[in-house]
Amino acid sequence: DAKTTQPNSMESNEEEPVHLPCNHSTISGTDYIHWYRQLPSQGPEYVIHGLTSNVNNRMASLAIAEDRKSSTLILHRATLRDAAVYYCILGYGGSQGNLIFGKGTKLSVKP
Amino acid sequence: NAGVTQTPKFRVLKTGQSMTLLCAQDMNHEYMYWYRQDPGMGLRLIHYSVGEGTTAKGEVPDGYNVSRLKKQNFLLGLESAAPSQTSVYFCASCTNPNEQFFGPGTRLTVL
């Protein structure tokens, strides 16, 4: 399975945009890029996913590099509630959902 | 609509004891998953099911068994608990494997 590399931690100020990077240089053509987040003492929560094109939803935006070797999760205005561990995960679109979680990026949001 | 629920929330076992964790979902999802999360780590897939009556092994299946007799329930069994199985267990379900919904977790301690 293709692996991802994320910074261990990042800090942001409340109400400012946050860009969370993810490198996946060994991504295959059929791998989707998924982002989940996990708030303290809770189960993971789906954020967004994409294949080739940039994606937007009510929670975030996903910017995918043209060569697909990296991607960035964008939170447009960070709130205190966005403080969580963010996981970037690759998964084969035709698979049965076997997500492989790494250690993720711990995002801290300062008021 | 309760989403994904897990029973129990906490449990302490002695080495060698057995127990069953119950995951229930009321969203009519076909896919269900069991993960474990050790301190400071990402989640690892134990077993999963793509439909009623079917199960498959994930990344770390040893020491666990599962059953999916009803579409809405996915049971995880530990026949003879070991201290290495001390962890937080998360269940997830979905219709689209790219968007999994997670339960709140079961914290298990094996002494």
XYZ file of C-alpha atoms in Angstrom:
222
model
C 0.000 0.000 0.000
C 1.240 3.473 -0.860
C 2.366 5.509 2.139
C 1.848 9.117 3.120
C 4.114 11.583 4.920
C 2.677 14.333 7.101
C 4.215 16.760 9.594
C 3.793 15.578 13.168
C 2.215 18.837 14.318
C 1.103 22.272 13.168
C -0.222 25.388 14.838
C -2.760 27.860 13.612
C -4.530 30.951 14.855
C -8.278 31.006 15.143
C -10.134 32.375 12.111
C -7.076 32.046 9.866
C -6.745 29.562 7.002
C -4.819 26.349 7.596
C -2.956 24.358 4.962
C -2.175 20.780 5.985
C 0.322 19.115 3.613
C 0.614 15.461 2.672
C 3.241 13.802 0.497
C 2.443 10.541 -1.286
C 5.141 10.102 -3.911
C 4.356 6.392 -4.491
C 0.660 6.935 -5.182
C -0.797 4.739 -7.911
C -3.211 5.858 -10.584
C -6.196 4.279 -8.848
C -5.487 5.531 -5.311
C -7.964 7.978 -3.864
C -6.695 10.557 -1.365
C -8.745 10.630 1.832
C -8.658 12.950 4.802
C -10.115 12.092 8.175
C -9.757 13.898 11.468
C -9.980 12.734 15.042
C -10.972 15.052 17.844
C -9.728 14.181 21.340
C -11.409 11.083 22.772
C -13.615 10.595 19.713
C -13.724 8.337 16.696
C -12.343 9.564 13.375
C -14.544 11.774 11.230
C -14.562 11.843 7.438
C -13.449 15.188 6.014
C -12.987 14.893 2.261
C -11.595 12.719 -0.514
C -10.530 13.096 -4.126
C -8.793 11.403 -7.035
C -7.348 13.977 -9.431
C -9.325 17.209 -9.326
C -9.525 19.648 -6.442
C -12.549 19.083 -4.227
C -14.610 21.340 -1.991
C -17.207 20.541 0.623
C -18.717 22.275 3.619
C -15.835 21.259 5.862
C -12.744 21.838 3.756
C -11.043 21.939 0.368
C -8.623 19.402 -1.039
C -5.949 20.628 -3.436
C -4.219 17.846 -5.374
C -0.938 18.446 -7.175
C -0.944 17.887 -10.901
C 1.416 14.902 -10.570
C -0.653 13.645 -7.593
C 2.473 13.137 -5.495
C 1.228 15.576 -2.886
C -1.979 17.153 -1.656
C -3.086 19.843 0.769
C -6.112 19.964 3.016
C -7.330 23.528 3.405
C -9.446 24.693 6.318
C -10.612 28.129 5.270
C -11.171 29.609 8.742
C -9.860 27.576 11.642
C -11.961 27.385 14.772
C -11.082 25.962 18.166
C -13.232 22.968 17.289
C -10.875 22.156 14.402
C -8.097 21.191 16.826
C -7.616 17.507 16.051
C -5.313 14.933 14.488
C -5.678 14.998 10.712
C -4.967 11.834 8.757
C -4.102 11.718 5.061
C -4.826 8.228 3.730
C -4.510 6.594 0.334
C -7.019 3.988 -0.760
C -7.761 2.126 -3.952
C -11.065 3.368 -5.302
C -12.236 -0.120 -6.084
C -11.228 -1.536 -2.732
C -13.453 -2.492 0.124
C -12.415 0.471 2.206
C -9.261 -0.840 3.853
C -8.010 2.486 5.142
C -4.457 2.496 6.466
C -3.998 5.267 8.992
C -0.576 6.776 9.730
C 0.169 8.956 12.737
C -1.345 12.070 11.166
C -0.774 15.760 11.909
C -1.837 17.152 15.250
C -3.329 20.591 14.617
C -3.460 23.077 17.468
C -5.603 26.197 17.135
C -4.801 29.235 19.245
C -7.494 31.745 20.162
C -30.961 8.162 13.776
C -28.284 7.020 16.228
C -25.567 6.433 13.601
C -22.886 3.977 14.721
C -23.076 2.824 18.325
C -20.658 0.609 20.250
C -21.248 -1.488 23.338
C -19.703 -1.418 25.906
C -17.889 1.928 26.224
C -15.328 0.602 28.709
C -14.256 -2.847 29.843
C -11.532 -4.367 31.979
C -10.653 -8.021 31.430
C -8.219 -10.432 32.988
C -5.811 -12.334 30.771
C -7.535 -15.362 29.288
C -11.090 -14.051 29.612
C -13.324 -13.721 26.598
C -15.684 -10.984 25.515
C -17.680 -9.670 22.580
C -17.845 -6.082 21.398
C -21.013 -5.049 19.605
C -21.226 -2.511 16.803
C -24.651 -1.450 15.555
C -25.611 0.948 12.766
C -29.037 2.171 11.713
C -28.052 3.646 8.348
C -28.544 0.475 6.282
C -24.830 0.413 5.415
C -23.386 -2.585 3.591
C -19.787 -2.190 4.757
C -18.660 -2.471 8.375
C -15.181 -2.405 9.909
C -13.356 -2.996 13.186
C -10.188 -1.009 13.937
C -7.935 -0.757 16.954
C -5.970 2.283 18.045
C -2.999 2.057 20.365
C -1.679 5.138 22.236
C -0.151 7.742 19.925
C -0.825 5.648 16.840
C -3.203 5.682 13.930
C -5.958 3.109 13.518
C -5.277 -0.404 12.249
C -7.896 -2.547 10.552
C -8.724 -5.838 12.303
C -11.573 -7.318 10.252
C -14.208 -6.002 7.916
C -17.434 -7.040 6.203
C -18.811 -6.077 2.817
C -22.274 -7.416 3.525
C -24.455 -9.567 5.745
C -22.944 -13.002 6.227
C -19.490 -12.081 4.881
C -16.296 -11.173 6.727
C -12.643 -10.724 5.795
C -9.316 -10.205 7.546
C -7.682 -6.835 7.809
C -4.165 -5.809 8.788
C -4.104 -7.239 12.349
C -6.674 -10.081 12.619
C -4.836 -12.486 14.953
C -6.580 -13.106 18.272
C -9.937 -11.786 17.052
C -13.007 -13.253 15.402
C -16.009 -11.501 13.888
C -19.540 -12.232 12.773
C -22.070 -10.336 10.684
C -25.303 -12.329 11.058
C -27.469 -9.234 10.662
C -26.781 -6.334 8.337
C -26.969 -3.769 11.113
C -24.644 -5.544 13.564
C -20.956 -6.439 13.474
C -19.541 -8.349 16.429
C -15.892 -8.533 17.431
C -14.873 -11.397 19.693
C -11.806 -11.971 21.815
C -11.642 -15.661 22.751
C -8.697 -15.424 25.151
C -7.732 -11.835 25.927
C -4.066 -10.863 26.189
C -2.478 -7.647 27.538
C -1.365 -6.830 23.969
C -5.034 -6.403 23.112
C -5.360 -3.437 25.442
C -6.476 -0.711 23.078
C -9.335 1.493 21.950
C -11.563 -0.286 19.446
C -13.474 1.629 16.794
C -16.212 0.393 14.561
C -17.110 2.052 11.262
C -19.751 1.573 8.590
C -20.519 3.017 5.180
C -22.232 2.657 1.854
C -19.342 4.244 -0.011
C -15.962 2.926 1.252
C -14.501 6.385 0.686
C -16.716 7.867 3.423
C -16.692 5.788 6.589
C -18.716 6.711 9.670
C -17.057 5.844 12.953
C -18.494 4.986 16.343
C -17.349 6.522 19.648
C -15.027 3.664 20.550
C -14.655 0.999 23.245
C -11.754 1.329 25.657
C -10.519 -2.150 26.600
C -7.910 -2.921 29.235
C -6.550 -6.433 29.667
C -4.727 -7.044 32.927
